[in-house]
Tab-separated table of C-alpha atoms in Angstrom:
chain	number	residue	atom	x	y	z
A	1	UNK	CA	0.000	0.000	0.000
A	2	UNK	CA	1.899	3.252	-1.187
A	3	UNK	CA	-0.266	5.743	1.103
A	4	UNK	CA	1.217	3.025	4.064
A	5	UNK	CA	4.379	3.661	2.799
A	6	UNK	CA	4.356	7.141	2.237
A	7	UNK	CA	3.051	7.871	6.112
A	8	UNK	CA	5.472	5.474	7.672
A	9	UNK	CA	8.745	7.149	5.690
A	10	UNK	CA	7.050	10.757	6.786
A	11	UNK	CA	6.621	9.265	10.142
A	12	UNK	CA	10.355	8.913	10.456
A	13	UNK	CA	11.281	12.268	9.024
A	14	UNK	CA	9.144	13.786	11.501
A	15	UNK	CA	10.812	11.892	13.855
A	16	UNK	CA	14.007	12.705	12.831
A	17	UNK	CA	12.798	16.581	12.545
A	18	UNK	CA	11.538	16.524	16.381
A	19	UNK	CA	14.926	15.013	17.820
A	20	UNK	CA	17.098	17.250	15.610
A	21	UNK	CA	18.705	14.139	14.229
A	22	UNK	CA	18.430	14.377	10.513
A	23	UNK	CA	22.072	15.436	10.002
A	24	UNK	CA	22.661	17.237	6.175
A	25	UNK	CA	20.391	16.682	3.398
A	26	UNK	CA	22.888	13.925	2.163
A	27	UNK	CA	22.530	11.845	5.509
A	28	UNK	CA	18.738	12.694	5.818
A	29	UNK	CA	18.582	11.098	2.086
A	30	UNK	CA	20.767	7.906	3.090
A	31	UNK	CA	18.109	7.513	6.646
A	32	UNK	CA	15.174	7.649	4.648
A	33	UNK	CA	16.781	5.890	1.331
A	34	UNK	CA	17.015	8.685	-1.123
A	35	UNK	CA	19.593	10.925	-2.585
A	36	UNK	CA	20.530	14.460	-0.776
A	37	UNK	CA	18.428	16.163	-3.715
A	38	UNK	CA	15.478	14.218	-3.358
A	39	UNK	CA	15.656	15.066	0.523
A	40	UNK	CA	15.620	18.965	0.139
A	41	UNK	CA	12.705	18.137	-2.539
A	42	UNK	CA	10.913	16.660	0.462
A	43	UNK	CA	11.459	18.862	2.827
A	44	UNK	CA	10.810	21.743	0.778
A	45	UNK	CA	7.472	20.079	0.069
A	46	UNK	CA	6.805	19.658	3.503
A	47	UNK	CA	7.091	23.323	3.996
A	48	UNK	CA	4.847	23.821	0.896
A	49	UNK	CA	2.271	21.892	3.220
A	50	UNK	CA	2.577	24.268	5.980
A	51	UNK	CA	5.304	22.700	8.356
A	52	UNK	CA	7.576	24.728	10.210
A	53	UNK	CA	11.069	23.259	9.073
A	54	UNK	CA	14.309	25.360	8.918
A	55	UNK	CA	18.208	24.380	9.003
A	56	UNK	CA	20.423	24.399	11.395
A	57	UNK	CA	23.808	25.068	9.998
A	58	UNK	CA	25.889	24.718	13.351
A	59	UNK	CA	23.658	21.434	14.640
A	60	UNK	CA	23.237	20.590	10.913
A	61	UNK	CA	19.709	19.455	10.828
A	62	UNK	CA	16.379	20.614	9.950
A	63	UNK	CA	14.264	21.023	12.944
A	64	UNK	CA	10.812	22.530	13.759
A	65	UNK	CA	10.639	26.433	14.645
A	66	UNK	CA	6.554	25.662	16.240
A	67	UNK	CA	4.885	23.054	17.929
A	68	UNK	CA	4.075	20.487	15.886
A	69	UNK	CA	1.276	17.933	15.771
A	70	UNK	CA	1.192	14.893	13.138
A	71	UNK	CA	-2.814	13.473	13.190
A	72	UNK	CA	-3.345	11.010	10.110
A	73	UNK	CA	-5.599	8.200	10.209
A	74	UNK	CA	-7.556	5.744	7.875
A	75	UNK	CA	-10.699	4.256	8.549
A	76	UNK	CA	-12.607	1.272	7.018
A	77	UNK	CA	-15.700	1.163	8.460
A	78	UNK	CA	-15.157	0.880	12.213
A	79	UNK	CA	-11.901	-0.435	11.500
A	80	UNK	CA	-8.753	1.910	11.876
A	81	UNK	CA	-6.153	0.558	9.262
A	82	UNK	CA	-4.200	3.187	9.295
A	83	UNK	CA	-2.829	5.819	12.516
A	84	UNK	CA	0.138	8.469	12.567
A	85	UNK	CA	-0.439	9.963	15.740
A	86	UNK	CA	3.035	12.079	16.960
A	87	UNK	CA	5.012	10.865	14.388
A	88	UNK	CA	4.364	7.351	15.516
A	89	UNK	CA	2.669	4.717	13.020
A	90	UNK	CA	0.510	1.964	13.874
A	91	UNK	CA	-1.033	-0.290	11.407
A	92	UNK	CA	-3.740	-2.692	12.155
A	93	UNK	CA	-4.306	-5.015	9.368
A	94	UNK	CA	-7.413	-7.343	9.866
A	95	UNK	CA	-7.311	-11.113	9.458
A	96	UNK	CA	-9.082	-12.421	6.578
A	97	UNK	CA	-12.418	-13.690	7.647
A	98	UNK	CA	-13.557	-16.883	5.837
A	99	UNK	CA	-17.276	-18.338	5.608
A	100	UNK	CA	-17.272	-21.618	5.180
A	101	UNK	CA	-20.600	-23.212	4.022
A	102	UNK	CA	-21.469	-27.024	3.569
């Protein structure tokens, strides 16, 4: 599921954001499996979405300038599939359920 992936690799940016830990845009890329390009693309998208990110040049990392708070959840039905809450990720996938007739 892409949107699964997509929220679980921005779960550990944010992550990376709130602890100051993201190092350069070459190391963020390597933590999160892209180039140092494709990093800054992200991050400048990010702030395109409204996050607070800036650069640290002396701790060299992005960080966030305002409080941040990461809400993103998918529901099927009652069932929650799908739950960034913090920067954390959860994922509930439910069993198959098979009828049997005979």
């Amino acid at each position: 599921m892409k949107i699964k992936k997509h929220n679980e690799s921005f779960a550990y940016i944010d992550e990376l954001i709130r602890r100051r830990a993201t190092g350069p845009p070459q190391l963020l890329g390597k933590k999160i499996g892209v180039t140092g390009w494709q990093a800054k693309r992200i991050i400048r998208s990010l702030r395109e979405d409204g996050l607070p990110i800036e650069y640290c040049r002396s701790a060299q990392s992005y960080y966030y300038t305002d409080h941040v708070k990461v809400n993103f959840s998918i529901t099927v039905g009652d069932l929650n599939i799908l739950k960034i809450l913090g920067g954390q990720a959860s994922t509930r996938i439910p069993k198959p359920v098979y009828l049997v007739t005979h």
